[in-house]
XYZ file of C-alpha atoms in Angstrom:
515
model
C 69.835 44.220 31.252
C 69.064 40.697 32.243
C 65.860 41.877 33.930
C 64.750 43.715 30.779
C 65.414 40.663 28.600
C 63.509 38.447 31.011
C 60.571 40.854 30.944
C 60.595 40.866 27.129
C 60.682 37.067 26.961
C 57.825 36.957 29.469
C 55.725 39.359 27.320
C 56.410 37.350 24.164
C 55.425 34.156 26.015
C 52.156 35.703 27.139
C 51.455 36.863 23.602
C 52.129 33.371 22.209
C 49.969 31.799 24.862
C 47.137 34.222 24.020
C 47.455 33.331 20.344
C 47.278 29.605 21.165
C 44.113 30.162 23.215
C 42.585 32.291 20.448
C 43.262 29.696 17.780
C 41.999 26.904 20.015
C 38.839 28.836 20.890
C 38.247 29.590 17.207
C 38.692 25.923 16.292
C 36.280 24.884 19.048
C 33.812 27.456 17.846
C 34.068 26.170 14.278
C 33.659 22.614 15.515
C 30.555 23.475 17.559
C 29.166 25.471 14.644
C 29.817 22.536 12.308
C 28.050 20.197 14.717
C 25.038 22.514 14.922
C 24.887 22.794 11.124
C 25.083 19.018 10.870
C 22.273 18.588 13.388
C 20.113 21.211 11.702
C 20.696 19.898 8.172
C 17.483 18.768 6.477
C 17.862 15.157 5.333
C 17.439 14.630 1.617
C 13.910 13.457 0.811
C 13.927 9.927 -0.656
C 12.554 9.583 -4.175
C 10.816 6.315 -3.324
C 8.731 5.875 -0.180
C 7.476 2.364 0.390
C 5.881 0.948 3.513
C 5.668 -2.769 4.304
C 1.981 -3.678 4.647
C 2.202 -7.450 4.992
C 4.904 -10.056 5.630
C 4.490 -13.830 5.490
C 7.467 -16.059 6.259
C 11.131 -15.099 5.970
C 11.945 -11.834 4.165
C 14.545 -9.099 4.494
C 15.739 -5.870 2.897
C 19.305 -5.130 1.762
C 20.435 -1.484 1.489
C 23.179 0.048 -0.655
C 25.787 -0.502 2.087
C 24.957 -4.263 1.999
C 23.311 -4.022 5.422
C 20.409 -6.476 5.741
C 17.516 -6.531 8.195
C 14.307 -8.493 8.574
C 11.168 -6.970 7.145
C 8.329 -6.069 9.487
C 4.947 -4.424 8.949
C 5.325 -0.629 9.061
C 9.005 -0.601 8.025
C 9.933 2.045 5.431
C 11.721 1.030 2.231
C 13.518 3.514 -0.032
C 15.408 3.478 -3.324
C 18.707 1.601 -3.625
C 17.205 -1.265 -1.622
C 16.654 -4.905 -2.486
C 13.768 -6.994 -1.164
C 14.490 -10.707 -0.727
C 11.879 -13.357 0.110
C 12.459 -17.046 0.689
C 10.382 -20.008 -0.476
C 6.839 -19.892 0.889
C 7.149 -16.220 1.816
C 5.568 -13.017 0.515
C 5.809 -9.269 1.116
C 3.410 -6.476 0.177
C 4.817 -2.939 -0.118
C 2.608 0.099 -0.622
C 4.120 2.831 -2.795
C 3.638 6.494 -1.881
C 1.191 7.160 -4.753
C -1.201 4.356 -3.746
C 0.331 1.619 -5.924
C 1.333 -1.764 -4.499
C 4.082 -4.340 -5.135
C 4.024 -7.938 -3.909
C 6.897 -10.409 -4.101
C 5.918 -14.060 -3.761
C 7.976 -17.163 -3.107
C 11.737 -17.195 -3.580
C 12.236 -13.776 -5.156
C 14.530 -10.768 -5.207
C 13.797 -7.293 -6.530
C 15.868 -4.102 -6.453
C 14.329 -0.609 -6.394
C 15.907 2.366 -8.166
C 14.590 5.857 -8.932
C 16.121 8.400 -11.285
C 15.036 11.963 -11.914
C 15.597 13.536 -15.312
C 14.387 16.893 -14.014
C 12.064 18.360 -11.395
C 8.993 17.188 -13.300
C 9.969 13.712 -14.477
C 10.862 10.634 -12.445
C 11.482 7.054 -13.531
C 11.034 4.285 -11.009
C 12.630 0.965 -11.925
C 12.046 -2.351 -10.188
C 14.574 -4.966 -11.297
C 13.437 -8.558 -10.675
C 16.489 -10.837 -10.708
C 14.439 -13.974 -9.995
C 11.036 -15.024 -8.714
C 7.700 -13.267 -9.177
C 6.408 -9.767 -8.611
C 2.704 -8.916 -8.598
C 1.833 -5.265 -9.146
C -1.155 -2.950 -9.016
C 0.063 0.416 -10.271
C -1.963 3.616 -10.111
C -2.063 5.810 -13.194
C 1.238 7.674 -13.305
C 1.735 11.397 -13.793
C 1.973 12.310 -17.477
C 5.764 12.375 -17.574
C 6.574 9.775 -14.897
C 7.418 6.195 -15.773
C 7.078 2.994 -13.773
C 9.300 0.277 -15.231
C 9.707 -3.372 -14.237
C 12.740 -5.204 -15.624
C 13.908 -8.795 -15.736
C 17.165 -9.906 -17.349
C 16.020 -9.445 -20.959
C 12.559 -7.865 -20.745
C 11.529 -4.328 -19.847
C 7.877 -3.393 -19.172
C 6.534 0.152 -18.725
C 3.248 0.280 -16.824
C 0.564 2.937 -16.245
C -2.528 2.078 -14.236
C -2.008 -1.667 -14.655
C -2.476 -4.875 -12.613
C -0.750 -8.208 -13.230
C 2.572 -9.939 -12.583
C 6.125 -10.251 -13.913
C 8.076 -13.464 -13.377
C 11.555 -14.829 -14.048
C 11.771 -18.632 -13.838
C 15.363 -19.683 -14.507
C 15.599 -17.447 -17.583
C 11.993 -17.881 -18.775
C 10.567 -14.358 -18.461
C 6.821 -13.752 -18.208
C 4.688 -10.592 -18.348
C 1.037 -11.291 -17.562
C -1.840 -8.804 -17.311
C -5.150 -8.946 -15.487
C -6.134 -5.465 -16.658
C -4.554 -2.440 -18.329
C -1.669 -2.461 -20.764
C 2.096 -3.070 -20.769
C 4.572 -1.711 -23.281
C 7.126 -4.524 -23.386
C 10.576 -4.432 -24.965
C 12.732 -7.553 -25.306
C 16.511 -7.213 -25.614
C 16.397 -8.850 -29.033
C 14.752 -5.616 -30.192
C 11.185 -6.941 -30.178
C 8.598 -4.424 -28.946
C 5.229 -5.819 -27.909
C 2.024 -4.513 -26.385
C 0.454 -6.798 -23.781
C -3.219 -6.171 -23.006
C -5.765 -7.348 -20.448
C -6.053 -11.135 -20.396
C -2.756 -11.708 -22.217
C 0.477 -13.361 -21.095
C 3.852 -12.865 -22.793
C 6.503 -15.582 -22.439
C 10.059 -14.996 -23.634
C 13.415 -16.759 -23.542
C 16.381 -17.313 -25.838
C 14.101 -19.101 -28.338
C 11.803 -16.142 -28.910
C 8.598 -14.496 -27.711
C 4.963 -15.632 -27.573
C 1.780 -13.863 -26.458
C -1.071 -16.074 -25.270
C -4.657 -15.173 -24.404
C -5.302 -16.873 -21.057
C -8.277 -16.621 -18.698
C -5.788 -16.912 -15.811
C -3.584 -14.031 -17.030
C -2.381 -11.734 -14.259
C -3.507 -14.009 -11.421
C -1.417 -15.276 -8.528
C -2.712 -18.762 -9.381
C -1.050 -18.645 -12.827
C 2.123 -17.078 -11.404
C 2.541 -19.954 -8.968
C 1.557 -22.617 -11.519
C 4.182 -21.345 -13.969
C 6.938 -22.375 -11.550
C 5.996 -26.050 -11.689
C 4.931 -26.032 -15.356
C 8.182 -24.438 -16.583
C 10.568 -26.324 -14.304
C 8.727 -29.609 -14.984
C 8.963 -29.108 -18.754
C 12.621 -28.109 -18.483
C 13.450 -31.205 -16.401
C 11.588 -33.493 -18.804
C 13.459 -32.086 -21.808
C 16.802 -31.855 -19.998
C 17.298 -28.116 -20.559
C 17.052 -24.902 -18.575
C 13.776 -22.971 -18.703
C 15.756 -20.280 -20.545
C 16.155 -22.682 -23.472
C 12.710 -24.293 -23.502
C 11.022 -24.609 -26.884
C 8.076 -22.226 -26.466
C 5.964 -24.288 -28.899
C 6.263 -27.208 -26.465
C 5.527 -25.044 -23.422
C 2.436 -23.418 -24.971
C 0.123 -26.495 -24.951
C 0.985 -27.102 -21.278
C -0.099 -23.566 -20.405
C -3.254 -23.876 -22.525
C -4.144 -27.151 -20.814
C -3.748 -25.555 -17.378
C -5.759 -22.532 -18.478
C -8.614 -24.614 -19.857
C -9.070 -26.335 -16.486
C -8.739 -22.975 -14.718
C -11.335 -21.413 -17.023
C -13.970 -24.044 -16.219
C -13.484 -23.619 -12.470
C -13.445 -19.831 -12.828
C -16.698 -19.686 -14.810
C -18.459 -21.802 -12.184
C -17.151 -19.585 -9.347
C -18.080 -16.365 -11.144
C -21.593 -17.639 -11.837
C -22.166 -18.562 -8.204
C -20.581 -15.497 -6.589
C -20.595 -12.453 -8.899
C -23.980 -11.060 -7.829
C -23.072 -11.591 -4.160
C -20.418 -8.860 -4.130
C -22.190 -5.671 -3.051
C -19.834 -2.692 -2.667
C -20.554 0.523 -0.806
C -20.237 3.492 -3.173
C -17.001 5.429 -2.695
C -17.033 9.241 -2.647
C -16.139 10.669 -6.025
C -13.629 13.056 -4.429
C -11.394 12.489 -1.417
C -9.241 15.106 0.300
C -6.731 12.956 2.170
C -4.447 10.097 1.070
C -6.589 7.273 2.395
C -9.812 5.397 1.621
C -11.969 2.946 3.506
C -13.478 0.269 1.287
C -16.590 -1.622 2.336
C -18.595 -4.411 0.704
C -20.728 -7.440 1.469
C -19.583 -10.819 0.157
C -19.803 -14.560 0.806
C -18.378 -15.544 4.240
C -15.218 -17.624 3.916
C -14.343 -16.233 0.486
C -11.096 -14.346 -0.151
C -10.902 -10.702 -1.207
C -7.622 -9.122 -2.308
C -7.021 -5.393 -2.872
C -3.537 -3.953 -3.514
C -1.993 -7.310 -2.591
C -3.644 -7.522 0.842
C -5.768 -10.666 1.191
C -8.709 -10.801 3.613
C -11.012 -13.703 4.443
C -14.628 -12.587 4.633
C -15.917 -13.112 8.207
C -19.259 -14.652 9.202
C -20.859 -11.199 9.127
C -20.143 -11.053 5.387
C -18.644 -7.554 5.737
C -15.390 -6.665 3.990
C -13.849 -3.472 5.353
C -10.290 -2.206 5.011
C -8.575 1.178 5.000
C -5.718 1.916 2.602
C -3.324 4.846 3.003
C -0.477 6.193 0.870
C 2.445 8.372 1.894
C 2.458 11.144 -0.716
C -0.148 13.745 0.241
C 0.441 15.504 -3.104
C -0.054 12.452 -5.376
C -3.289 13.946 -6.728
C -5.297 12.383 -9.511
C -7.598 9.427 -10.191
C -7.170 6.357 -7.988
C -8.502 2.873 -8.596
C -8.807 -0.084 -6.249
C -9.173 -3.401 -8.051
C -10.995 -6.091 -6.072
C -10.049 -9.727 -6.687
C -12.547 -12.307 -5.426
C -11.238 -15.836 -4.894
C -12.048 -19.229 -3.449
C -8.360 -20.206 -3.264
C -8.368 -22.034 -6.608
C -9.446 -19.290 -9.010
C -9.884 -15.522 -8.873
C -11.543 -12.798 -10.889
C -11.995 -9.024 -10.752
C -15.367 -8.677 -9.037
C -15.318 -4.870 -8.716
C -13.165 -1.762 -9.140
C -13.599 1.260 -6.906
C -12.762 4.613 -8.522
C -12.231 7.986 -6.856
C -10.275 11.225 -7.368
C -7.689 12.402 -4.852
C -7.660 16.211 -4.644
C -6.717 18.795 -2.007
C -8.818 18.812 1.174
C -10.340 22.187 0.271
C -11.162 21.085 -3.268
C -12.749 17.849 -2.008
C -14.927 19.857 0.373
C -16.067 22.244 -2.377
C -16.781 19.496 -4.929
C -18.553 17.258 -2.423
C -20.822 20.097 -1.295
C -21.598 20.907 -4.928
C -22.560 17.265 -5.533
C -24.728 17.259 -2.402
C -26.549 20.396 -3.581
C -27.184 18.772 -6.971
C -28.422 15.607 -5.273
C -30.766 17.582 -2.971
C -32.099 19.589 -5.900
C -32.783 16.366 -7.779
C -34.757 14.936 -4.847
C -36.920 18.070 -4.680
C -38.071 17.689 -8.277
C -40.634 15.249 -9.609
C -38.529 14.276 -12.601
C -35.003 12.900 -12.245
C -32.325 15.448 -12.952
C -31.063 15.836 -16.465
C -27.957 13.757 -17.049
C -25.291 13.882 -19.702
C -23.757 10.454 -19.355
C -22.034 8.352 -21.989
C -20.999 4.741 -22.383
C -17.239 4.270 -22.653
C -16.081 0.911 -24.031
C -12.571 -0.353 -23.311
C -10.458 -0.354 -26.452
C -11.531 1.081 -29.786
C -15.023 0.748 -31.222
C -13.666 -1.817 -33.703
C -11.108 -4.213 -32.299
C -9.062 -6.731 -34.291
C -7.857 -9.924 -32.628
C -5.254 -12.077 -34.365
C -5.679 -15.771 -33.533
C -3.824 -18.964 -34.425
C -5.290 -21.806 -36.535
C -6.196 -23.944 -33.505
C -7.995 -21.095 -31.750
C -11.583 -21.615 -32.919
C -13.394 -20.587 -29.716
C -11.832 -17.377 -28.377
C -12.535 -16.067 -24.838
C -12.758 -12.303 -24.402
C -14.227 -9.776 -21.988
C -16.417 -6.853 -23.008
C -15.619 -4.076 -20.509
C -17.398 -0.734 -20.368
C -18.391 2.027 -17.977
C -21.056 4.727 -17.766
C -19.112 7.984 -17.615
C -20.325 11.408 -16.560
C -22.165 10.259 -13.419
C -21.638 11.339 -9.849
C -21.844 8.661 -7.145
C -25.445 9.546 -6.306
C -26.428 9.407 -10.008
C -26.060 5.626 -10.189
C -29.606 5.272 -8.829
C -30.833 6.990 -12.011
C -29.881 3.957 -14.113
C -32.824 1.582 -14.501
C -31.088 -1.156 -16.452
C -28.314 -1.845 -18.952
C -28.724 -4.444 -21.668
C -26.092 -5.895 -23.973
C -27.224 -7.136 -27.375
C -25.385 -9.404 -29.790
C -26.693 -9.418 -33.347
C -29.744 -7.619 -31.973
C -30.464 -10.317 -29.373
C -30.223 -9.520 -25.646
C -27.442 -11.584 -24.082
C -27.154 -9.837 -20.708
C -29.219 -7.457 -18.567
C -27.588 -5.554 -15.704
C -30.153 -4.489 -13.087
C -30.774 -3.980 -9.344
C -27.643 -4.766 -7.261
C -25.485 -5.056 -10.390
C -25.928 -1.277 -10.885
C -24.079 -0.273 -7.709
C -20.982 0.494 -9.791
C -20.415 2.363 -13.055
C -17.930 -0.240 -14.348
C -19.200 -3.411 -16.036
C -17.751 -6.476 -17.712
C -19.220 -9.385 -19.634
C -17.316 -12.608 -20.517
C -17.938 -13.463 -24.192
C -16.844 -16.085 -26.726
C -15.794 -15.205 -30.265
C -15.419 -17.375 -33.365
C -12.459 -17.424 -35.727
C -12.616 -15.232 -38.881
C -15.901 -13.742 -37.770
C -17.178 -10.229 -37.107
C -19.177 -9.933 -33.873
C -21.459 -6.932 -33.309
C -22.408 -5.809 -29.802
C -24.686 -2.972 -28.724
C -24.925 -1.614 -25.173
C -28.102 0.264 -24.191
C -28.429 2.016 -20.818
C -31.972 3.017 -19.824
C -32.584 5.641 -17.108
C -35.602 6.018 -14.821
C -36.665 9.121 -16.760
C -36.910 7.037 -19.932
C -33.745 8.383 -21.533
C -31.488 5.879 -23.329
C -27.855 6.031 -24.360
C -26.144 3.547 -26.663
C -22.696 2.442 -27.750
C -21.436 -0.225 -30.135
C -18.476 -2.555 -30.185
C -17.271 -4.696 -33.102
C -14.755 -7.526 -32.783
C -12.891 -8.974 -35.773
C -11.052 -12.236 -35.149
C -8.816 -13.321 -38.017
C -6.353 -16.006 -39.054
C -4.953 -16.524 -42.562
C -5.024 -20.327 -42.826
C -2.928 -20.431 -45.994
C 0.016 -19.187 -43.941
C -0.028 -22.385 -41.855
C 0.624 -25.774 -43.432
C -2.019 -28.360 -42.409
C -3.635 -25.651 -40.291
C -1.018 -25.909 -37.523
C 0.553 -22.876 -35.895
C 3.908 -24.694 -35.683
C 3.961 -25.045 -39.493
C 4.082 -21.382 -40.383
C 4.977 -20.917 -44.052
C 5.636 -17.205 -44.500
C 6.870 -14.734 -41.930
C 3.767 -12.544 -42.250
C 2.945 -9.816 -39.767
C -0.479 -9.824 -38.148
C -1.421 -6.841 -40.320
C -0.450 -8.733 -43.493
C -2.543 -11.705 -42.413
C -5.511 -9.410 -41.806
C -5.206 -7.867 -45.288
C -5.133 -11.340 -46.881
C -8.167 -12.485 -44.890
C -10.121 -9.389 -45.980
C -9.010 -9.480 -49.625
C -10.015 -13.150 -49.936
C -13.348 -12.415 -48.219
C -12.681 -14.898 -45.431
C -13.872 -12.487 -42.729
C -17.654 -12.794 -42.405
C -20.356 -11.572 -40.063
C -21.278 -14.207 -37.499
C-alpha cells in the first residue's frame, strides 16, 4: 500500500515537473520570439530629415527626451528637436526636399511636423529667439512650411529671406518670393520681395528696404532694435515703431549706396555654367566664374572664391522622391552688402524620365545645328507679379526703389544661345540692354526707381538670332493720398483708410499721372 502510494506521488511529481518545464520552455520561446520581432521591426520613418551642413562656433541639438548633444557636420536632425546656437555661432541644416535653414547668433528653433493625411504634411519651425534665415523650395501643392515666432506666423512656398525675434520685436524679411503672414492680433499681411515686416505690441509696419532678406540686415537689426530700446528705456517688444522706422531707413539708405556700387562693379563678372534642365538624382553641382576673394552663398553655405575664380559646389538632399522644380539662389557679397547675382533652375524627375527628356533635348539640339536657320521657338516673357502692379507709398517716399524681374520661359538650356539681345524700354526709351554674357541665364532683373503718384510704363523686347521678337509690358502705379496725412507726414494720419481706399481717392481726384 505504501509502495503504491509512493509510486503515485512519484508519477504526480514527474507530471508536475514536466508541466513546469513545458511552461518555462514556452515562456522562453515567447521571449526569444519577442526579441526577434523587436529586432526585425522596421523603425518608423521620420517626417523631417535634416542634415547639418555647416557649424560655426558652439551649437547643440536637444531632443524630446531633453537629451542634448553638440552639432557636427553630417549629423541627422529630425522632428521634435530644438537647435540652439550661442553668440557668434551659426548652423546650416539642409532639409530633405532641397530647402535650407540657417540659425545665426544666439538663437533657438524647434522643429515639428504634423500630417493631416497621407498626402498633406505641415512642417513648423518655431523660433523662440534669435534669427533664422531660410531658402525654401516650392512645396507640394498641399504641403505647408510654416515659421512661427511668439506672435507671428508665416507660411512660405519657394521663398528666401529671414525671420527674427529680438526681445519681442518680430521681423519677417524677404529677399525674394512671398510670405503669407498672420499676426496674433488678427492682422493678415502679404510680404513680398524686397519688403520687411516689423511687429510688436504697438502694431505692424511693412517697409520697402533694399537690404530686405539679407544676413546684413538681420544682424544690424539686433543693434538697431536693442540700441533704440535702451535709449528709450523700454523693451524692444514695446518700441514705438514710428521711432524705429527712420533708424531702419537710415541704415538702408547707406546700405543701398554701397550695394549699388558693388552690383555695378561685379554683376557682369558672375558667369554661371548652365544647369541641365532635368536631373534624375537628388543632387546638383553648381559651377560659375566670379571675382577672386568675393563671397558666394547658396542655401546658407558661404564660399570664398579662390584665385582661380572658379566657384564649384555640390548640393544633395535626402528625399529621392521630392520631385518637382528646384531653384538655387546665388547671393554675391563683399562682406558688407549682398545681392542675388543669379538663380539656377532645374527639374528633379525620376532617373528614367531625366534620361528620356535629356535625350529628347539633345536630339532637338542636334537637329537645330544641322539646319541653316535656327529652330523655331515658342518662348514667352514672364514678368514677376501682374502686368499692372500698384504700390502704396507713404508721403515721405518720393523716390521709390523697385526691381523689375522677368524670365524668358519655354526655352531649353541649349536654346539660350538663340537669344541675341533683350532690351528694356521706359516710356519708349531704352534703359537697359542685356547681351553677350548676361544671356547665360533665362532669369533677369533690373533695379529701377519710381516716383510717387506716377504711372511708369516698361516694355521688354527679346530679339532672337533668327530675327523673331517677343514682347511683354509692365505698368507700375505708385500712389499716396496726401489729404489723409496732415502736413504730409505719415505719423499724422487723419483717417483710417485702407490702401485700396487711398488708391480710389487718388484716381478719382486725378492725382495719378503718367510719368
